[in-house]
Coordinates of C-alpha atoms and ligand atoms in Angstrom, one line a residue:
Chain A
M166 CA 27.3 20.5 3.8
S167 CA 27.8 22.0 7.2
V168 CA 31.1 23.6 8.2
H169 CA 32.3 23.0 11.6
D170 CA 35.4 24.3 13.3
E171 CA 35.4 22.4 16.4
G172 CA 37.8 19.7 15.5
P173 CA 38.8 16.9 13.0
L174 CA 36.3 15.4 10.6
L175 CA 37.8 12.0 11.1
K176 CA 39.8 10.7 14.0
V177 CA 41.6 7.5 13.5
M178 CA 43.1 5.9 16.7
G179 CA 45.3 2.8 16.8
V180 CA 43.7 1.0 14.0
T181 CA 45.0 -2.5 13.6
K182 CA 43.9 -5.2 11.3
Y183 CA 45.1 -8.8 11.4
F184 CA 44.3 -11.4 8.8
G185 CA 44.8 -14.5 11.0
S186 CA 48.3 -14.0 12.3
R187 CA 49.4 -11.8 9.4
V188 CA 49.4 -8.0 10.0
G189 CA 47.4 -6.0 7.5
C190 CA 48.0 -2.7 9.2
R191 CA 49.2 -1.9 12.8
D192 CA 48.5 0.9 15.2
V193 CA 47.6 3.7 12.7
S194 CA 46.5 7.0 14.1
F195 CA 45.8 10.3 12.5
D196 CA 43.3 13.2 12.4
L197 CA 41.8 14.4 9.1
W198 CA 40.5 18.0 9.2
P199 CA 37.7 19.5 7.1
G200 CA 39.1 20.4 3.7
E201 CA 42.3 18.5 4.2
V202 CA 43.8 16.0 1.7
L203 CA 45.7 13.2 3.2
G204 CA 47.9 11.0 1.1
I205 CA 48.8 7.5 2.2
V206 CA 51.8 6.1 0.2
G207 CA 53.7 2.9 0.1
E208 CA 54.4 0.0 -2.1
S209 CA 51.8 -2.7 -2.7
G210 CA 51.5 -4.9 0.4
S211 CA 52.4 -1.9 2.7
G212 CA 48.9 -2.1 4.2
K213 CA 47.5 1.1 2.8
T214 CA 44.6 -0.5 1.1
T215 CA 43.8 -2.5 4.2
L216 CA 43.8 0.7 6.1
L217 CA 41.4 2.4 3.7
S218 CA 39.1 -0.6 3.8
S219 CA 39.2 -0.4 7.6
L220 CA 38.3 3.3 7.6
S221 CA 35.4 2.8 5.2
G222 CA 33.8 0.1 7.3
Y223 CA 34.4 -2.4 4.5
L224 CA 36.7 -4.3 6.9
E225 CA 36.2 -4.3 10.6
P226 CA 39.5 -3.3 12.4
S227 CA 40.8 -5.9 14.9
T228 CA 41.5 -3.1 17.4
G229 CA 41.4 0.7 17.3
T230 CA 38.6 3.1 16.5
V231 CA 37.5 5.4 13.7
K232 CA 35.5 8.4 14.7
Y233 CA 33.6 10.6 12.3
W234 CA 32.2 14.0 13.0
M235 CA 28.4 13.9 12.6
G236 CA 27.3 17.4 13.4
Q237 CA 24.9 17.4 16.4
E238 CA 26.1 14.1 17.6
G239 CA 29.7 15.1 17.6
L240 CA 32.4 12.4 16.9
V241 CA 30.8 9.1 16.5
D242 CA 32.5 5.7 16.5
V243 CA 32.0 4.4 12.9
G244 CA 32.4 0.8 14.1
R245 CA 29.4 1.2 16.4
L246 CA 27.0 2.6 13.9
S247 CA 24.1 0.3 13.0
D248 CA 24.1 -1.2 9.6
P249 CA 21.4 1.3 8.3
Q250 CA 23.3 4.3 9.7
R251 CA 26.6 3.2 8.1
R252 CA 24.9 2.5 4.7
Y253 CA 23.2 5.9 4.9
L254 CA 26.6 7.6 5.7
M255 CA 28.2 5.8 2.7
R256 CA 25.6 7.2 0.3
T257 CA 25.4 10.7 1.7
E258 CA 28.4 12.1 3.4
W259 CA 31.0 9.7 2.2
G260 CA 32.2 8.8 -1.2
M261 CA 34.4 5.9 -2.4
V262 CA 36.4 6.0 -5.6
R263 CA 37.9 2.6 -6.4
Q264 CA 41.0 1.9 -8.5
N265 CA 38.9 -0.2 -10.9
P266 CA 36.0 2.1 -11.9
R267 CA 34.0 -1.0 -13.0
E268 CA 33.7 -1.9 -9.3
G269 CA 32.4 1.6 -8.4
L270 CA 30.0 2.0 -11.3
R271 CA 26.9 0.2 -12.5
M272 CA 28.2 -0.9 -15.9
R273 CA 24.7 -2.1 -17.1
V274 CA 23.0 1.3 -16.8
S275 CA 23.7 4.6 -18.6
A276 CA 26.3 7.1 -17.6
G277 CA 23.6 9.5 -16.6
A278 CA 21.8 7.0 -14.4
N279 CA 25.1 6.2 -12.7
V280 CA 25.4 9.9 -11.7
G281 CA 21.7 10.3 -10.8
E282 CA 21.5 7.2 -8.7
R283 CA 22.8 8.7 -5.4
L284 CA 20.3 11.6 -5.9
M285 CA 17.5 9.2 -6.3
A286 CA 18.7 7.1 -3.4
L287 CA 18.4 10.3 -1.3
G288 CA 14.8 10.8 -2.4
A289 CA 15.1 13.0 -5.5
R290 CA 11.9 12.4 -7.5
H291 CA 11.9 15.2 -10.0
Y292 CA 13.3 13.9 -13.3
G293 CA 14.1 17.3 -14.7
K294 CA 16.1 18.3 -11.7
I295 CA 17.9 15.0 -11.6
R296 CA 18.7 15.4 -15.3
S297 CA 20.1 18.9 -14.9
E298 CA 22.3 17.8 -12.0
V299 CA 23.5 14.9 -14.1
F300 CA 24.4 17.3 -16.9
K301 CA 26.1 19.7 -14.5
W302 CA 28.3 16.9 -13.1
L303 CA 29.1 15.3 -16.5
D304 CA 30.2 18.7 -17.6
R305 CA 32.2 19.3 -14.5
V306 CA 34.2 16.1 -15.0
E307 CA 34.6 16.9 -18.7
I308 CA 32.4 14.2 -20.2
D309 CA 30.7 15.1 -23.4
L310 CA 27.0 15.7 -22.6
G311 CA 26.1 13.8 -25.8
R312 CA 27.3 10.6 -24.0
V313 CA 24.8 11.0 -21.1
D314 CA 22.7 8.1 -22.2
D315 CA 25.5 5.9 -23.4
S316 CA 26.6 2.7 -21.6
P317 CA 29.8 3.1 -19.6
E318 CA 31.0 0.1 -21.5
T319 CA 31.7 2.4 -24.4
F320 CA 33.9 4.8 -22.2
S321 CA 37.7 4.9 -22.1
G322 CA 39.5 4.2 -18.8
G323 CA 40.0 7.9 -18.1
M324 CA 36.3 8.7 -18.7
L325 CA 35.2 5.8 -16.5
Q326 CA 37.3 7.2 -13.7
R327 CA 35.9 10.7 -14.2
L328 CA 32.4 9.2 -14.3
Q329 CA 33.0 7.4 -11.0
I330 CA 34.1 10.7 -9.4
A331 CA 31.0 12.4 -10.7
R332 CA 28.8 9.6 -9.3
N333 CA 30.4 10.1 -5.9
L334 CA 30.4 13.9 -5.8
V335 CA 26.9 14.5 -7.0
T336 CA 25.5 14.4 -3.4
K337 CA 28.3 16.7 -2.2
P338 CA 29.9 14.3 0.3
R339 CA 32.2 15.7 3.0
L340 CA 34.7 12.8 3.0
V341 CA 36.0 11.0 -0.1
L342 CA 38.2 7.9 0.0
M343 CA 40.2 7.1 -3.1
D344 CA 42.1 4.0 -3.8
E345 CA 44.8 4.4 -6.5
P346 CA 42.5 6.6 -8.6
T347 CA 45.1 7.0 -11.3
G348 CA 46.2 3.4 -11.4
G349 CA 46.2 1.7 -14.8
L350 CA 45.8 5.0 -16.7
D351 CA 48.2 6.5 -19.4
V352 CA 50.4 9.3 -18.2
S353 CA 48.6 12.0 -20.2
V354 CA 45.2 10.7 -19.0
Q355 CA 46.5 10.7 -15.4
A356 CA 47.6 14.3 -15.7
R357 CA 44.2 15.4 -16.8
L358 CA 42.5 13.4 -14.0
L359 CA 44.8 14.9 -11.4
D360 CA 44.1 18.5 -12.6
L361 CA 40.4 17.8 -12.4
M362 CA 40.7 16.3 -8.9
R363 CA 42.7 19.2 -7.7
S364 CA 40.2 21.7 -8.8
L365 CA 37.3 19.7 -7.4
V366 CA 38.9 19.4 -4.0
S367 CA 39.6 23.1 -3.7
E368 CA 36.2 24.1 -5.2
L369 CA 34.1 21.8 -2.9
G370 CA 36.3 21.9 0.2
L371 CA 36.4 18.1 0.2
S372 CA 38.2 16.1 2.8
L373 CA 40.0 13.5 0.9
I374 CA 42.0 10.4 1.8
I375 CA 44.0 9.2 -1.2
V376 CA 45.9 5.9 -1.2
T377 CA 48.5 5.6 -3.9
H378 CA 51.9 4.2 -4.7
D379 CA 52.5 7.2 -7.0
L380 CA 54.3 10.1 -5.3
A381 CA 53.5 12.4 -8.2
V382 CA 49.9 12.1 -7.3
V383 CA 50.3 13.1 -3.6
R384 CA 52.8 15.8 -4.4
L385 CA 50.1 17.5 -6.5
L386 CA 47.1 16.8 -4.3
A387 CA 47.9 16.0 -0.7
H388 CA 48.5 18.5 2.1
R389 CA 49.9 15.8 4.4
L390 CA 51.4 12.3 4.0
L391 CA 51.5 9.0 5.8
V392 CA 54.3 6.7 4.5
M393 CA 53.5 3.1 5.2
R394 CA 55.6 0.0 5.2
N395 CA 54.8 -3.5 6.3
G396 CA 51.5 -2.3 7.7
E397 CA 52.9 0.5 9.8
V398 CA 53.3 4.2 9.4
V399 CA 57.0 4.9 9.2
E400 CA 56.8 8.6 8.6
S401 CA 54.2 11.4 8.5
G402 CA 54.1 15.1 8.0
L403 CA 53.4 17.9 5.5
T404 CA 53.8 16.6 1.9
D405 CA 56.6 18.9 0.9
Q406 CA 58.6 18.2 4.1
V407 CA 58.3 14.5 3.7
L408 CA 59.1 14.4 0.0
D409 CA 61.9 17.0 0.0
D410 CA 63.5 16.1 3.3
P411 CA 62.6 12.5 4.1
H412 CA 63.9 11.2 7.5
H413 CA 63.1 7.6 7.4
A414 CA 65.4 5.4 5.3
Y415 CA 62.4 3.8 3.6
T416 CA 60.9 7.1 2.6
Q417 CA 64.3 8.2 1.3
L418 CA 64.3 5.1 -0.8
L419 CA 60.8 5.7 -2.1
V420 CA 61.6 9.3 -3.0
S421 CA 64.9 8.5 -4.7
S422 CA 63.3 5.9 -6.9
V423 CA 60.7 8.3 -8.3
I424 CA 61.1 10.3 -11.4
Q425 CA 60.0 13.8 -10.6
P426 CA 57.1 15.1 -12.7
Chain B
M126 CA -0.3 -6.4 -26.7
R127 CA 0.0 -7.8 -30.2
K128 CA -1.3 -11.3 -30.4
Q129 CA -0.2 -13.9 -32.8
L130 CA -3.2 -15.9 -33.7
V131 CA -2.6 -19.5 -33.7
L132 CA -5.4 -21.8 -34.5
Q133 CA -5.3 -24.7 -32.0
P134 CA -7.9 -27.3 -31.1
R135 CA -9.9 -26.3 -28.1
I136 CA -9.5 -28.7 -25.2
K137 CA -12.9 -30.2 -24.6
E138 CA -14.0 -30.1 -21.0
T139 CA -16.7 -32.6 -21.3
G140 CA -16.7 -35.8 -19.3
L141 CA -14.4 -34.5 -16.6
Q142 CA -14.0 -36.9 -13.8
L143 CA -12.4 -36.6 -10.4
I144 CA -9.0 -38.1 -10.4
K145 CA -8.8 -40.7 -7.7
G146 CA -5.8 -41.4 -5.4
Y147 CA -4.9 -37.7 -4.7
N148 CA -5.8 -35.5 -1.9
F149 CA -8.4 -32.7 -2.5
A150 CA -6.6 -30.1 -4.8
Y151 CA -3.6 -32.5 -5.2
L152 CA -1.5 -31.1 -2.3
D153 CA -1.5 -32.9 1.1
E154 CA -3.0 -31.1 4.0
G155 CA 0.3 -30.5 5.7
T156 CA 1.7 -28.7 2.6
K157 CA -1.5 -26.6 2.3
R158 CA -1.2 -25.6 5.9
M159 CA 2.4 -24.6 5.4
I160 CA 1.5 -22.5 2.4
R161 CA -1.5 -20.9 4.2
R162 CA 0.9 -19.9 7.0
A163 CA 3.1 -18.2 4.5
I164 CA 0.0 -16.5 3.0
L165 CA -1.0 -15.2 6.5
K166 CA 2.5 -13.8 7.0
A167 CA 2.4 -12.2 3.6
V168 CA -1.0 -10.6 4.4
A169 CA 0.3 -9.3 7.7
V170 CA 3.2 -7.5 6.0
P171 CA 1.8 -6.2 2.7
G172 CA 4.2 -6.4 -0.2
H173 CA 6.8 -8.3 1.7
Q174 CA 8.1 -11.5 0.1
V175 CA 7.7 -14.5 2.3
P176 CA 9.7 -17.7 1.5
F177 CA 7.8 -20.9 1.3
G178 CA 8.6 -24.5 0.7
S179 CA 7.5 -24.7 -3.0
R180 CA 6.4 -28.2 -4.0
E181 CA 6.6 -30.1 -7.3
M182 CA 3.4 -29.8 -9.2
P183 CA 2.2 -32.0 -12.0
L184 CA 2.5 -29.0 -14.4
P185 CA 5.8 -27.6 -15.9
L186 CA 7.5 -24.7 -14.1
G187 CA 6.7 -21.5 -15.9
W188 CA 3.0 -22.6 -16.0
G189 CA 2.4 -20.7 -12.8
T190 CA 3.1 -23.4 -10.2
G191 CA 3.5 -20.6 -7.5
G192 CA -0.1 -19.4 -8.2
I193 CA -1.4 -22.9 -8.5
Q194 CA 0.0 -23.9 -5.1
I195 CA -1.7 -20.9 -3.5
T196 CA -5.0 -21.8 -5.2
A197 CA -4.6 -25.4 -4.1
S198 CA -4.0 -24.4 -0.5
L199 CA -7.1 -22.1 -0.4
I200 CA -9.7 -23.8 -2.5
G201 CA -12.7 -25.4 -0.8
P202 CA -15.7 -27.4 -2.0
D203 CA -17.9 -24.2 -2.2
D204 CA -15.5 -22.2 -4.2
I205 CA -16.1 -21.2 -7.8
L206 CA -12.9 -20.9 -9.8
K207 CA -12.0 -18.7 -12.7
V208 CA -8.6 -19.0 -14.5
I209 CA -7.3 -16.3 -16.8
D210 CA -4.4 -16.4 -19.1
Q211 CA -3.6 -13.3 -21.2
G212 CA -7.1 -12.0 -20.4
S213 CA -8.7 -15.1 -21.8
D214 CA -10.3 -18.1 -20.1
D215 CA -9.7 -20.3 -23.1
T216 CA -6.0 -20.5 -23.8
T217 CA -4.3 -23.9 -23.4
N218 CA -2.7 -22.8 -20.2
A219 CA -5.9 -21.5 -18.6
V220 CA -7.9 -24.6 -19.7
S221 CA -5.2 -26.9 -18.3
I222 CA -5.1 -25.2 -14.9
R223 CA -8.8 -25.1 -14.6
R224 CA -9.1 -28.7 -15.6
F225 CA -6.4 -29.6 -13.1
F226 CA -8.5 -28.1 -10.3
T227 CA -11.9 -29.3 -11.4
Q228 CA -10.5 -32.8 -11.7
T229 CA -8.7 -32.8 -8.3
T230 CA -11.5 -31.0 -6.3
G231 CA -14.8 -31.2 -8.2
V232 CA -15.4 -27.5 -7.6
R233 CA -17.3 -25.5 -10.1
S234 CA -15.6 -23.2 -12.5
T235 CA -16.8 -20.1 -14.3
E236 CA -15.7 -17.6 -16.8
K237 CA -17.7 -14.9 -15.1
T238 CA -15.6 -12.6 -13.0
W239 CA -18.5 -11.6 -10.8
M240 CA -19.4 -15.2 -10.1
A241 CA -15.9 -16.4 -9.1
T242 CA -14.7 -16.7 -5.6
L243 CA -11.1 -17.5 -6.6
I244 CA -9.5 -16.1 -9.7
Q245 CA -6.1 -17.4 -10.7
T246 CA -4.5 -15.2 -13.3
R247 CA -1.5 -14.6 -15.6
H248 CA -1.0 -11.3 -17.3
R249 CA -4.3 -9.6 -16.5
I250 CA -6.6 -8.3 -13.8
P251 CA -10.3 -8.5 -15.0
E252 CA -11.9 -5.3 -16.2
T253 CA -15.0 -6.1 -14.1
P254 CA -14.1 -4.6 -10.7
L255 CA -13.4 -7.2 -8.1
R256 CA -15.5 -7.2 -4.9
A257 CA -14.9 -7.8 -1.2
G258 CA -14.6 -11.6 -0.5
Q259 CA -13.0 -12.5 -3.7
I260 CA -9.4 -13.6 -3.9
I261 CA -7.2 -13.0 -7.0
I262 CA -4.1 -15.1 -7.3
F263 CA -1.3 -14.0 -9.6
Q264 CA 1.3 -16.2 -11.2
V265 CA 4.7 -14.5 -10.8
P266 CA 7.9 -15.5 -12.6
I267 CA 10.2 -13.0 -11.0
P268 CA 9.0 -11.8 -7.6
E269 CA 12.0 -9.6 -6.7
P270 CA 11.6 -6.1 -8.3
L271 CA 15.2 -5.2 -7.3
R272 CA 16.7 -8.2 -9.0
F273 CA 17.5 -6.5 -12.4
L274 CA 20.1 -4.3 -10.6
E275 CA 21.1 -6.4 -7.6
P276 CA 21.6 -10.1 -8.1
R277 CA 22.5 -10.8 -4.5
E278 CA 19.6 -12.1 -2.4
T279 CA 21.2 -11.0 0.9
E280 CA 21.6 -7.5 -0.5
T281 CA 18.0 -7.2 -1.9
R282 CA 16.7 -8.3 1.5
K283 CA 18.7 -5.6 3.2
M284 CA 17.5 -3.0 0.7
H285 CA 13.9 -3.9 1.4
G286 CA 14.5 -3.9 5.1
L287 CA 16.0 -0.4 5.0
S288 CA 13.6 0.9 2.2
E289 CA 16.6 1.6 0.0
Y290 CA 14.6 2.0 -3.2
G291 CA 16.5 4.6 -5.1
V292 CA 17.7 2.0 -7.6
M293 CA 14.1 1.3 -8.6
Y294 CA 14.1 4.8 -10.2
I295 CA 17.0 4.0 -12.4
K296 CA 14.9 2.1 -14.9
L297 CA 12.3 4.9 -15.0
Y298 CA 15.0 7.5 -15.4
E299 CA 16.5 5.7 -18.3
D300 CA 13.0 5.2 -19.9
I301 CA 12.4 9.0 -19.8
S302 CA 16.0 9.7 -21.0
I303 CA 15.6 7.4 -24.0
H304 CA 11.9 7.5 -24.9
G305 CA 10.9 10.8 -23.4
H306 CA 8.3 9.1 -21.2
I307 CA 8.1 6.1 -18.9
A308 CA 7.9 3.2 -21.4
T309 CA 7.8 0.3 -18.9
A310 CA 4.7 -1.5 -20.0
Y311 CA 4.6 -4.7 -17.9
M312 CA 5.7 -5.5 -14.3
Y313 CA 5.6 -1.8 -13.6
P314 CA 6.8 -1.7 -10.0
V315 CA 4.5 -0.6 -7.2
M316 CA 4.9 0.7 -3.7
V317 CA 2.6 -1.3 -1.4
H318 CA 1.2 0.4 1.8
N319 CA 3.9 3.1 1.6
R320 CA 6.5 0.5 2.7
Y321 CA 7.5 -2.3 0.3
V322 CA 8.2 -2.0 -3.4
A323 CA 6.8 -5.1 -5.1
S324 CA 6.4 -6.5 -8.6
P325 CA 2.8 -6.6 -9.8
S326 CA 3.7 -9.7 -11.9
P327 CA 3.7 -9.3 -15.7
I328 CA 0.4 -7.5 -16.0
P329 CA 0.2 -4.4 -18.2
R330 CA 0.6 -1.2 -16.3
F331 CA -3.0 -0.5 -17.3
D332 CA -4.0 -2.9 -14.5
N333 CA -1.8 -1.3 -11.9
T334 CA -4.5 1.3 -11.0
K335 CA -6.9 -1.6 -10.3
M336 CA -4.6 -2.8 -7.5
N337 CA -5.0 0.3 -5.5
R338 CA -7.5 -0.1 -2.7
M339 CA -8.9 -3.2 -4.3
P340 CA -11.7 -4.7 -2.2
A341 CA -10.5 -8.2 -3.1
L342 CA -7.5 -9.9 -1.5
Q343 CA -4.5 -10.1 -3.9
L344 CA -2.0 -12.9 -3.6
F345 CA 1.2 -13.5 -5.6
G346 CA 2.9 -16.8 -5.9
A347 CA 6.3 -17.5 -7.5
G348 CA 7.0 -21.3 -7.7
R349 CA 10.5 -21.4 -8.9
E350 CA 11.7 -18.6 -6.6
K351 CA 9.6 -19.9 -3.7
R352 CA 8.1 -16.6 -2.7
I353 CA 4.6 -15.5 -1.7
Y354 CA 3.5 -11.9 -1.2
A355 CA 0.1 -10.3 -0.7
I356 CA -1.9 -7.1 -0.9
P357 CA -4.7 -7.2 1.6
P358 CA -8.1 -5.6 0.7
Y359 CA -8.2 -1.8 0.5
T360 CA -4.4 -1.4 0.7
T361 CA -2.8 1.6 -0.9
V362 CA -0.8 0.6 -4.0
K363 CA 1.1 3.4 -5.8
S364 CA 3.0 3.0 -9.1
L365 CA 6.5 4.5 -8.9
D366 CA 6.9 7.7 -10.9
F367 CA 8.6 11.1 -11.0
E368 CA 6.9 14.3 -9.9
D369 CA 7.3 15.7 -13.4
H370 CA 6.5 12.4 -15.2
P371 CA 3.5 11.0 -13.3
F372 CA 2.4 7.5 -13.8
E373 CA 0.0 7.1 -16.7
I374 CA -1.9 4.1 -18.1
E375 CA -2.0 3.1 -21.8
K376 CA -4.6 4.8 -23.9
W377 CA -5.9 3.8 -27.3
D378 CA -7.4 5.8 -30.2
H379 CA -9.8 3.0 -30.7
C380 CA -12.7 1.4 -28.9
C381 CA -13.2 -2.4 -28.8
A382 CA -14.4 -3.4 -32.3
L383 CA -16.6 -6.1 -30.8
C384 CA -18.3 -4.4 -27.8
G385 CA -17.5 -0.7 -28.3
S386 CA -15.9 -0.3 -24.9
G387 CA -13.5 2.6 -24.6
E388 CA -12.3 1.7 -21.1
S389 CA -10.8 -1.7 -21.4
Y390 CA -7.3 -3.0 -22.2
L391 CA -7.2 -3.7 -26.0
D392 CA -5.4 -6.4 -27.9
E393 CA -4.3 -5.6 -31.4
I394 CA -5.3 -8.2 -33.9
V395 CA -3.7 -8.3 -37.3
T396 CA -6.4 -9.3 -39.8
D397 CA -4.5 -9.6 -43.1
D398 CA -1.1 -9.0 -44.5
Q399 CA -2.0 -5.6 -45.9
G400 CA -1.7 -3.9 -42.6
G401 CA -5.3 -4.4 -41.6
R402 CA -5.8 -4.6 -37.8
L403 CA -8.5 -4.5 -35.2
F404 CA -8.6 -3.7 -31.5
V405 CA -10.6 -5.9 -29.2
C406 CA -10.9 -6.3 -25.5
S407 CA -8.2 -8.5 -24.0
D408 CA -10.7 -9.6 -21.3
T409 CA -12.9 -11.9 -23.2
D410 CA -15.4 -12.4 -20.4
Y411 CA -15.9 -8.6 -20.0
C412 CA -16.3 -8.2 -23.8
Q413 CA -18.9 -11.0 -24.0
E414 CA -20.9 -9.7 -21.0
R415 CA -21.1 -6.3 -22.6
R416 CA -22.3 -7.7 -25.9
A417 CA -24.8 -9.9 -24.1
V418 CA -26.5 -6.7 -22.8
G419 CA -26.5 -5.1 -26.2
H420 CA -23.3 -3.1 -26.5
K421 CA -22.0 -3.0 -30.0
G422 CA -18.6 -2.3 -31.6
S423 CA -17.9 -1.0 -35.1
L424 CA -17.8 -4.4 -36.8
P425 CA -20.6 -6.2 -38.7
D426 CA -22.0 -9.1 -36.7
A427 CA -20.8 -11.9 -39.0
V428 CA -17.2 -10.6 -38.7
K429 CA -17.6 -10.4 -34.9
M430 CA -18.5 -14.0 -34.7
A431 CA -15.6 -15.1 -36.7
I432 CA -13.2 -13.1 -34.6
T433 CA -14.7 -14.4 -31.4
R434 CA -14.1 -17.9 -32.7
V435 CA -10.5 -17.2 -33.7
K436 CA -9.8 -15.6 -30.3
R437 CA -11.2 -18.5 -28.5
G438 CA -9.3 -20.9 -30.6
D439 CA -12.2 -22.8 -32.0
Ligands
ZN523 ZN1 -14.9 -5.6 -26.1

């Protein structure tokens, strides 16, 4: 992980995604700085997941560019990377945590193999070292080390999500994208996951983009917020400002309908 | 491997006659040319799977129609064919395939590894080292070593293209985690020419070391999956492993009870229901050649003859 202080890690400029004539997201721009956590909030259908997919290269934006800081090469247009370069980036410097951990994990191999895979993909060929990294990360995400060789099929929802996080963080990515990471979990399980995420973010200096409909999540984690509605950003700013003093009528509605944690 | 001994009548090969009405080696010349072109491509890119237009063969799928089509496209009147199944020349499968070719080509067949020009095999590489000029043709059920973790063909092709082989180590990692050592015994994946990961077909990992820098040409045919791949002579073939768990072949505490060899792959034969068992060479030709020049195992001769007959299915 190299620190750079020359500018943003990610520069998103005018990203627009159409599905036919329907707008997925329109004209979204923001900078993400190293170590910054950006929350993207909105109801379902607001375009936040489309935006996340466009950032990760999973969807190709109709217009607009996403630039990522690649050290020596400076800010590089992610859309113009070759397929091998993009795939390499996705398994080294980027992480992706999905709402449904089953989509982000290999459910047919052991928990330990799930965590070790990215290391092996990057060329780790010493079993003992891989194994000890696996233990370190299972411990870090509070999974009982006795479960290391168990199938994820035997894990609870909260454990699966923590396993998915360990699988992504084991290679120390610089940028992690999360799509509703607490979705579908019980409130007490959510709270534990949020605590864990908060300590990991500060410990690792991660840059994080977290998409959620849950304002409690972003209040706890995000430095800055984008509020999306109908595919557009209607308000943005520091998290506390946006949540405590919302300017846009839609944000006011969102905030008022939320039970404070 | 543990063999279940089933006594079955041995197929007699006497009175073989050329079957009329078919082209030499059954396939038409156009099809053979198409397969040979795929083979040439495969030889040019060692370990890379080349698609080919697999044809119907008059043998059931699962009998090695991929290997049979390769043999059919290469065999000529001067060739001498050897067919091995489970290390033996005399199983039903081996006899049927050999008979198919002798009847459709009239070429000579042999059980002697050194004498053969073409060797079609399932499950084994002969113990007798192969030499330059020979071709060994493997029957392959599942040619894609990445398949067990990645079902999508478009994705596996990309992974090969970009040498994304990290997932291949997942199985080895799990082996060590669960068994304390790499327990994969068959189809142990190999890296060919430092570039493509390939399946060696369902041979025991004991045979993997024979693939490395082998003077003979190694060809692999998968009929159902319509793939051919190749390892040209003297190509580097490395079995995947970890630095702290290097690749190892099987070892036995026994020598062959028939010929006394301590260097061959042994089959375990259960001799009675009181736990009696014997270890004998899986490669019957190798074992017989050794005995012919006077090597002896631990068994009395009368017992040896009986076992040989049982193994051959007489
Ligand atoms: Zn022997």
